[in-house]
């Protein structure tokens, strides 16, 4: 299983549990143990890892891909632009139904430390984009066409 699919499945699984985490029971009433203090489950970590470390640590190895879950071939124009405005990638791809392709890696732009890049996609005159940074907190970015044809650009992050 590739990293993008794994992260998407994890995100969907967590979103699916959101109703389970609100403290209510299936009938919508509060659980009788909601007021009970949490019981200790081990030794607390005195020095938990910081996301700030990941935010400041360069990691340009970020794939940019396109996934097509619709039942039709999709034509996507993908443009990757660094924060200075320089276009580092631009190409048009015909993506077959059910396909998941990697088309670019931000490492190829040879970023200087942590940089921002705009991932922009166009399909049938509709445009979507997202901004990512080349640090350890960001994961792969991808253009996604859902089964119902919804079109968006997204990425994983810590």
Short mmCIF file of N, CA, C and O in Angstrom, two decimals, residues 29-133:
data_model
loop_
_atom_site.label_atom_id
_atom_site.label_comp_id
_atom_site.label_asym_id
_atom_site.label_seq_id
_atom_site.Cartn_x
_atom_site.Cartn_y
_atom_site.Cartn_z
N UNK A 29 -27.57 9.81 24.61
CA UNK A 29 -27.48 10.22 26.01
C UNK A 29 -26.05 10.13 26.46
O UNK A 29 -25.24 9.41 25.89
N UNK A 30 -25.74 10.87 27.50
CA UNK A 30 -24.38 10.87 28.01
C UNK A 30 -24.08 9.55 28.71
O UNK A 30 -24.93 8.97 29.37
N UNK A 31 -22.89 9.09 28.59
CA UNK A 31 -22.43 7.88 29.26
C UNK A 31 -22.29 8.17 30.75
O UNK A 31 -21.84 9.24 31.14
N UNK A 32 -22.68 7.25 31.65
CA UNK A 32 -22.61 7.50 33.08
C UNK A 32 -21.18 7.68 33.59
O UNK A 32 -20.99 8.19 34.67
N UNK A 33 -20.17 7.30 32.82
CA UNK A 33 -18.79 7.42 33.30
C UNK A 33 -18.11 8.68 32.77
O UNK A 33 -16.93 8.86 32.95
N UNK A 34 -18.87 9.59 32.12
CA UNK A 34 -18.25 10.80 31.55
C UNK A 34 -17.60 11.68 32.60
O UNK A 34 -16.65 12.38 32.32
N UNK A 35 -18.11 11.69 33.85
CA UNK A 35 -17.57 12.56 34.88
C UNK A 35 -16.43 11.92 35.65
O UNK A 35 -15.81 12.57 36.49
N UNK A 36 -16.17 10.65 35.40
CA UNK A 36 -15.10 9.96 36.12
C UNK A 36 -13.75 10.44 35.62
O UNK A 36 -13.55 10.64 34.42
N UNK A 37 -12.78 10.68 36.53
CA UNK A 37 -11.46 11.11 36.08
C UNK A 37 -10.77 9.97 35.33
O UNK A 37 -11.00 8.80 35.61
N UNK A 38 -9.94 10.31 34.36
CA UNK A 38 -9.25 9.26 33.62
C UNK A 38 -8.28 8.51 34.53
O UNK A 38 -7.69 9.09 35.43
N UNK A 39 -8.18 7.22 34.30
CA UNK A 39 -7.25 6.43 35.09
C UNK A 39 -5.89 6.46 34.43
O UNK A 39 -5.78 6.52 33.21
N UNK A 40 -4.81 6.45 35.23
CA UNK A 40 -3.47 6.47 34.63
C UNK A 40 -3.22 5.20 33.83
O UNK A 40 -3.62 4.13 34.22
N UNK A 41 -2.57 5.37 32.70
CA UNK A 41 -2.31 4.21 31.85
C UNK A 41 -0.83 4.01 31.62
O UNK A 41 -0.43 3.45 30.63
N UNK A 42 -0.01 4.50 32.50
CA UNK A 42 1.42 4.34 32.35
C UNK A 42 2.14 5.58 32.83
O UNK A 42 1.55 6.51 33.37
N UNK A 43 3.41 5.61 32.62
CA UNK A 43 4.22 6.74 33.04
C UNK A 43 4.12 7.85 32.01
O UNK A 43 4.32 7.61 30.82
N UNK A 44 3.77 9.08 32.44
CA UNK A 44 3.68 10.16 31.47
C UNK A 44 5.06 10.49 30.89
O UNK A 44 6.08 10.36 31.56
N UNK A 45 5.05 10.93 29.66
CA UNK A 45 6.28 11.31 28.98
C UNK A 45 6.63 12.74 29.41
O UNK A 45 5.89 13.67 29.12
N UNK A 46 7.74 12.92 30.11
CA UNK A 46 8.14 14.24 30.60
C UNK A 46 8.61 15.15 29.48
O UNK A 46 8.59 16.37 29.61
N UNK A 47 9.05 14.59 28.37
CA UNK A 47 9.56 15.40 27.27
C UNK A 47 8.97 14.90 25.95
O UNK A 47 9.65 14.26 25.15
N UNK A 48 7.65 15.19 25.70
CA UNK A 48 7.04 14.69 24.46
C UNK A 48 7.68 15.36 23.25
O UNK A 48 8.15 16.49 23.32
N UNK A 49 7.73 14.64 22.12
CA UNK A 49 8.31 15.21 20.91
C UNK A 49 7.49 16.43 20.46
O UNK A 49 6.29 16.47 20.61
N UNK A 50 8.17 17.38 19.89
CA UNK A 50 7.53 18.62 19.46
C UNK A 50 7.33 18.62 17.96
O UNK A 50 8.21 18.21 17.21
N UNK A 51 6.16 19.11 17.53
CA UNK A 51 5.94 19.28 16.10
C UNK A 51 6.82 20.39 15.55
O UNK A 51 7.11 20.43 14.36
N UNK A 52 7.25 21.29 16.43
CA UNK A 52 8.13 22.38 15.97
C UNK A 52 9.43 21.84 15.41
O UNK A 52 9.99 22.41 14.48
N UNK A 53 9.92 20.73 15.97
CA UNK A 53 11.13 20.12 15.41
C UNK A 53 10.89 19.71 13.97
O UNK A 53 11.71 19.96 13.09
N UNK A 54 9.75 19.05 13.71
CA UNK A 54 9.42 18.60 12.35
C UNK A 54 9.17 19.78 11.42
O UNK A 54 9.54 19.74 10.25
N UNK A 55 8.56 20.84 11.92
CA UNK A 55 8.26 22.02 11.10
C UNK A 55 9.54 22.69 10.61
O UNK A 55 9.59 23.20 9.49
N UNK A 56 10.56 22.67 11.42
CA UNK A 56 11.80 23.35 11.08
C UNK A 56 12.83 22.45 10.39
O UNK A 56 13.87 22.94 9.95
N UNK A 57 12.56 21.16 10.30
CA UNK A 57 13.50 20.20 9.71
C UNK A 57 13.19 20.01 8.22
O UNK A 57 12.12 19.51 7.87
N UNK A 58 14.09 20.40 7.31
CA UNK A 58 13.83 20.25 5.88
C UNK A 58 13.68 18.77 5.47
O UNK A 58 14.40 17.91 5.97
N UNK A 59 12.72 18.50 4.62
CA UNK A 59 12.53 17.18 4.02
C UNK A 59 11.79 17.37 2.70
O UNK A 59 10.56 17.36 2.66
N UNK A 60 12.52 17.59 1.62
CA UNK A 60 11.88 17.89 0.34
C UNK A 60 11.33 16.68 -0.41
O UNK A 60 10.71 16.84 -1.46
N UNK A 61 11.51 15.47 0.12
CA UNK A 61 11.08 14.26 -0.58
C UNK A 61 9.56 14.10 -0.47
O UNK A 61 9.06 13.27 0.29
N UNK A 62 8.82 14.93 -1.21
CA UNK A 62 7.36 14.91 -1.19
C UNK A 62 6.84 14.65 -2.60
O UNK A 62 7.05 15.46 -3.51
N UNK A 63 6.18 13.52 -2.78
CA UNK A 63 5.60 13.20 -4.08
C UNK A 63 4.35 14.05 -4.31
O UNK A 63 3.60 14.36 -3.37
N UNK A 64 4.13 14.40 -5.57
CA UNK A 64 2.90 15.04 -6.00
C UNK A 64 2.27 14.07 -7.00
O UNK A 64 2.90 13.68 -7.98
N UNK A 65 1.06 13.65 -6.71
CA UNK A 65 0.42 12.64 -7.54
C UNK A 65 -1.00 13.00 -7.91
O UNK A 65 -1.55 14.01 -7.46
N UNK A 66 -1.58 12.16 -8.73
CA UNK A 66 -2.97 12.31 -9.15
C UNK A 66 -3.64 10.96 -8.97
O UNK A 66 -3.11 9.93 -9.39
N UNK A 67 -4.81 10.97 -8.32
CA UNK A 67 -5.59 9.73 -8.19
C UNK A 67 -6.97 9.97 -8.76
O UNK A 67 -7.60 10.99 -8.49
N UNK A 68 -7.42 9.04 -9.57
CA UNK A 68 -8.72 9.15 -10.23
C UNK A 68 -9.61 7.99 -9.79
O UNK A 68 -9.41 6.86 -10.23
N UNK A 69 -10.57 8.27 -8.94
CA UNK A 69 -11.49 7.24 -8.46
C UNK A 69 -12.81 7.26 -9.24
O UNK A 69 -13.71 6.49 -8.96
N UNK A 70 -12.92 8.16 -10.22
CA UNK A 70 -14.14 8.22 -11.02
C UNK A 70 -14.09 7.11 -12.07
O UNK A 70 -13.08 6.43 -12.22
N UNK A 71 -15.19 6.97 -12.81
CA UNK A 71 -15.23 5.91 -13.83
C UNK A 71 -14.95 6.44 -15.23
O UNK A 71 -15.22 5.78 -16.22
N UNK A 72 -14.38 7.66 -15.31
CA UNK A 72 -14.02 8.25 -16.59
C UNK A 72 -12.57 8.73 -16.57
O UNK A 72 -12.07 9.14 -15.52
N UNK A 73 -11.93 8.72 -17.73
CA UNK A 73 -10.59 9.30 -17.84
C UNK A 73 -10.69 10.79 -17.56
O UNK A 73 -11.60 11.46 -18.04
N UNK A 74 -9.76 11.31 -16.77
CA UNK A 74 -9.74 12.73 -16.41
C UNK A 74 -8.48 13.37 -16.97
O UNK A 74 -7.40 12.79 -16.90
N UNK A 75 -8.62 14.59 -17.51
CA UNK A 75 -7.48 15.35 -17.99
C UNK A 75 -7.17 16.43 -16.96
O UNK A 75 -8.00 17.29 -16.68
N UNK A 76 -5.98 16.35 -16.38
CA UNK A 76 -5.56 17.25 -15.31
C UNK A 76 -4.30 18.00 -15.74
O UNK A 76 -3.32 17.37 -16.15
N UNK A 77 -4.33 19.32 -15.63
CA UNK A 77 -3.12 20.12 -15.82
C UNK A 77 -2.60 20.44 -14.43
O UNK A 77 -3.32 21.02 -13.60
N UNK A 78 -1.38 20.04 -14.16
CA UNK A 78 -0.78 20.20 -12.85
C UNK A 78 0.38 21.18 -12.94
O UNK A 78 1.24 21.07 -13.82
N UNK A 79 0.37 22.16 -12.04
CA UNK A 79 1.44 23.16 -11.98
C UNK A 79 1.96 23.24 -10.55
O UNK A 79 1.17 23.31 -9.61
N UNK A 80 3.28 23.21 -10.40
CA UNK A 80 3.92 23.35 -9.09
C UNK A 80 4.77 24.61 -9.16
O UNK A 80 5.64 24.73 -10.03
N UNK A 81 4.50 25.53 -8.22
CA UNK A 81 5.18 26.82 -8.22
C UNK A 81 5.80 27.05 -6.85
O UNK A 81 5.14 26.86 -5.82
N UNK A 82 7.07 27.47 -6.81
CA UNK A 82 7.70 27.78 -5.53
C UNK A 82 7.26 29.17 -5.08
O UNK A 82 6.68 29.93 -5.85
N UNK A 83 7.52 29.49 -3.82
CA UNK A 83 7.03 30.74 -3.24
C UNK A 83 7.55 31.97 -3.96
O UNK A 83 6.91 33.03 -3.93
N UNK A 84 8.66 31.89 -4.66
CA UNK A 84 9.20 33.03 -5.41
C UNK A 84 8.40 33.30 -6.68
O UNK A 84 8.59 34.32 -7.34
N UNK A 85 7.52 32.37 -7.05
CA UNK A 85 6.73 32.50 -8.28
C UNK A 85 7.26 31.66 -9.43
O UNK A 85 6.61 31.53 -10.46
N UNK A 86 8.43 31.06 -9.26
CA UNK A 86 9.01 30.22 -10.30
C UNK A 86 8.22 28.92 -10.45
O UNK A 86 7.98 28.21 -9.48
N UNK A 87 7.82 28.62 -11.68
CA UNK A 87 7.14 27.36 -11.96
C UNK A 87 8.21 26.28 -12.11
O UNK A 87 9.10 26.40 -12.95
N UNK A 88 8.12 25.25 -11.27
CA UNK A 88 9.12 24.18 -11.32
C UNK A 88 8.59 22.94 -12.05
O UNK A 88 9.37 22.06 -12.41
N UNK A 89 7.26 22.89 -12.25
CA UNK A 89 6.67 21.75 -12.97
C UNK A 89 5.34 22.19 -13.56
O UNK A 89 4.54 22.87 -12.90
N UNK A 90 5.11 21.79 -14.81
CA UNK A 90 3.81 22.01 -15.44
C UNK A 90 3.64 20.99 -16.54
O UNK A 90 4.50 20.86 -17.42
N UNK A 91 2.54 20.25 -16.47
CA UNK A 91 2.26 19.25 -17.48
C UNK A 91 0.79 18.86 -17.40
O UNK A 91 0.14 19.05 -16.37
N UNK A 92 0.28 18.30 -18.48
CA UNK A 92 -1.09 17.83 -18.54
C UNK A 92 -1.07 16.31 -18.62
O UNK A 92 -0.27 15.73 -19.37
N UNK A 93 -1.94 15.69 -17.83
CA UNK A 93 -1.98 14.23 -17.74
C UNK A 93 -3.40 13.73 -17.99
O UNK A 93 -4.35 14.27 -17.43
N UNK A 94 -3.53 12.70 -18.82
CA UNK A 94 -4.79 11.97 -18.96
C UNK A 94 -4.70 10.80 -18.00
O UNK A 94 -3.84 9.92 -18.16
N UNK A 95 -5.58 10.79 -17.00
CA UNK A 95 -5.50 9.80 -15.94
C UNK A 95 -6.68 8.83 -16.07
O UNK A 95 -7.85 9.24 -15.97
N UNK A 96 -6.36 7.58 -16.28
CA UNK A 96 -7.37 6.54 -16.48
C UNK A 96 -8.18 6.30 -15.19
O UNK A 96 -7.68 6.57 -14.09
N UNK A 97 -9.41 5.81 -15.33
CA UNK A 97 -10.21 5.50 -14.14
C UNK A 97 -9.48 4.50 -13.24
O UNK A 97 -8.81 3.58 -13.71
N UNK A 98 -9.56 4.75 -11.93
CA UNK A 98 -8.94 3.86 -10.96
C UNK A 98 -7.43 4.00 -10.85
O UNK A 98 -6.79 3.23 -10.16
N UNK A 99 -6.85 4.98 -11.53
CA UNK A 99 -5.39 5.15 -11.51
C UNK A 99 -4.93 6.01 -10.35
O UNK A 99 -5.64 6.89 -9.88
N UNK A 100 -3.70 5.77 -9.94
CA UNK A 100 -3.02 6.54 -8.90
C UNK A 100 -1.58 6.67 -9.37
O UNK A 100 -0.84 5.70 -9.35
N UNK A 101 -1.21 7.88 -9.83
CA UNK A 101 0.12 8.05 -10.41
C UNK A 101 0.89 9.16 -9.69
O UNK A 101 0.31 10.15 -9.26
N UNK A 102 2.19 8.95 -9.52
CA UNK A 102 3.07 10.00 -9.02
C UNK A 102 3.64 10.70 -10.24
O UNK A 102 4.14 10.05 -11.16
N UNK A 103 3.58 12.05 -10.24
CA UNK A 103 4.03 12.78 -11.43
C UNK A 103 5.20 13.70 -11.16
O UNK A 103 5.88 14.13 -12.11
N UNK A 104 5.46 14.03 -9.90
CA UNK A 104 6.56 14.95 -9.60
C UNK A 104 6.97 14.74 -8.15
O UNK A 104 6.17 14.28 -7.33
N UNK A 105 8.21 15.10 -7.84
CA UNK A 105 8.68 15.08 -6.46
C UNK A 105 9.33 16.43 -6.18
O UNK A 105 10.16 16.89 -6.97
N UNK A 106 8.94 17.07 -5.09
CA UNK A 106 9.46 18.40 -4.77
C UNK A 106 10.97 18.42 -4.60
O UNK A 106 11.60 19.47 -4.73
N UNK A 107 11.56 17.29 -4.32
CA UNK A 107 13.01 17.20 -4.23
C UNK A 107 13.67 17.62 -5.55
O UNK A 107 14.77 18.18 -5.56
N UNK A 108 12.97 17.39 -6.68
CA UNK A 108 13.50 17.76 -8.00
C UNK A 108 13.65 19.28 -8.16
O UNK A 108 14.39 19.74 -9.02
N UNK A 109 12.94 20.06 -7.34
CA UNK A 109 13.04 21.52 -7.40
C UNK A 109 14.27 22.02 -6.65
O UNK A 109 14.56 23.21 -6.70
N UNK A 110 14.96 21.13 -5.96
CA UNK A 110 16.15 21.46 -5.19
C UNK A 110 15.91 22.64 -4.25
O UNK A 110 16.59 23.66 -4.32
N UNK A 111 14.91 22.48 -3.34
CA UNK A 111 14.61 23.59 -2.43
C UNK A 111 15.77 23.88 -1.49
O UNK A 111 16.55 23.01 -1.14
N UNK A 112 15.85 25.14 -1.10
CA UNK A 112 16.87 25.61 -0.17
C UNK A 112 16.27 25.61 1.22
O UNK A 112 15.60 26.57 1.62
N UNK A 113 16.45 24.52 1.95
CA UNK A 113 15.84 24.40 3.28
C UNK A 113 14.35 24.16 3.17
O UNK A 113 13.88 23.46 2.29
N UNK A 114 13.60 24.77 4.08
CA UNK A 114 12.15 24.64 4.08
C UNK A 114 11.58 25.74 3.20
O UNK A 114 11.80 26.92 3.44
N UNK A 115 10.86 25.33 2.14
CA UNK A 115 10.22 26.28 1.21
C UNK A 115 8.75 25.92 1.04
O UNK A 115 8.36 24.77 1.23
N UNK A 116 7.96 26.92 0.63
CA UNK A 116 6.56 26.69 0.29
C UNK A 116 6.43 26.48 -1.21
O UNK A 116 7.12 27.14 -1.99
N UNK A 117 5.53 25.56 -1.57
CA UNK A 117 5.19 25.32 -2.97
C UNK A 117 3.68 25.28 -3.10
O UNK A 117 3.00 24.73 -2.23
N UNK A 118 3.17 25.86 -4.17
CA UNK A 118 1.74 25.78 -4.47
C UNK A 118 1.54 24.68 -5.49
O UNK A 118 2.17 24.67 -6.55
N UNK A 119 0.68 23.74 -5.13
CA UNK A 119 0.30 22.65 -6.03
C UNK A 119 -1.06 23.05 -6.60
O UNK A 119 -2.05 23.13 -5.87
N UNK A 120 -1.11 23.34 -7.90
CA UNK A 120 -2.34 23.80 -8.54
C UNK A 120 -2.74 22.81 -9.63
O UNK A 120 -1.89 22.33 -10.39
N UNK A 121 -4.04 22.54 -9.70
CA UNK A 121 -4.55 21.62 -10.69
C UNK A 121 -5.76 22.24 -11.37
O UNK A 121 -6.52 22.99 -10.76
N UNK A 122 -5.91 21.92 -12.66
CA UNK A 122 -7.06 22.41 -13.42
C UNK A 122 -7.69 21.24 -14.15
O UNK A 122 -6.99 20.40 -14.72
N UNK A 123 -9.01 21.22 -14.13
CA UNK A 123 -9.78 20.19 -14.83
C UNK A 123 -11.05 20.84 -15.35
O UNK A 123 -11.82 21.42 -14.57
N UNK A 124 -11.26 20.78 -16.66
CA UNK A 124 -12.47 21.34 -17.28
C UNK A 124 -12.76 22.77 -16.82
O UNK A 124 -13.89 23.12 -16.52
N UNK A 125 -11.72 23.60 -16.74
CA UNK A 125 -11.89 24.99 -16.35
C UNK A 125 -11.99 25.23 -14.85
O UNK A 125 -11.98 26.36 -14.39
N UNK A 126 -12.09 24.17 -14.07
CA UNK A 126 -12.14 24.29 -12.61
C UNK A 126 -10.73 24.20 -12.06
O UNK A 126 -9.94 23.35 -12.48
N UNK A 127 -10.40 25.10 -11.12
CA UNK A 127 -9.05 25.12 -10.55
C UNK A 127 -9.12 24.86 -9.05
O UNK A 127 -10.01 25.36 -8.36
N UNK A 128 -8.16 24.10 -8.55
CA UNK A 128 -8.00 23.83 -7.13
C UNK A 128 -6.51 23.91 -6.81
O UNK A 128 -5.68 23.63 -7.67
N UNK A 129 -6.18 24.29 -5.57
CA UNK A 129 -4.77 24.34 -5.20
C UNK A 129 -4.59 24.15 -3.70
O UNK A 129 -5.55 24.27 -2.93
N UNK A 130 -3.37 23.88 -3.32
CA UNK A 130 -2.98 23.76 -1.91
C UNK A 130 -1.52 24.17 -1.81
O UNK A 130 -0.75 24.03 -2.76
N UNK A 131 -1.15 24.69 -0.65
CA UNK A 131 0.23 25.09 -0.40
C UNK A 131 0.86 24.12 0.57
O UNK A 131 0.27 23.81 1.61
N UNK A 132 2.04 23.63 0.23
CA UNK A 132 2.77 22.69 1.09
C UNK A 132 4.15 23.26 1.37
O UNK A 132 4.62 24.15 0.67
N UNK A 133 4.77 22.75 2.42
CA UNK A 133 6.13 23.16 2.78
C UNK A 133 7.02 21.92 2.78
O UNK A 133 6.58 20.83 3.10
#
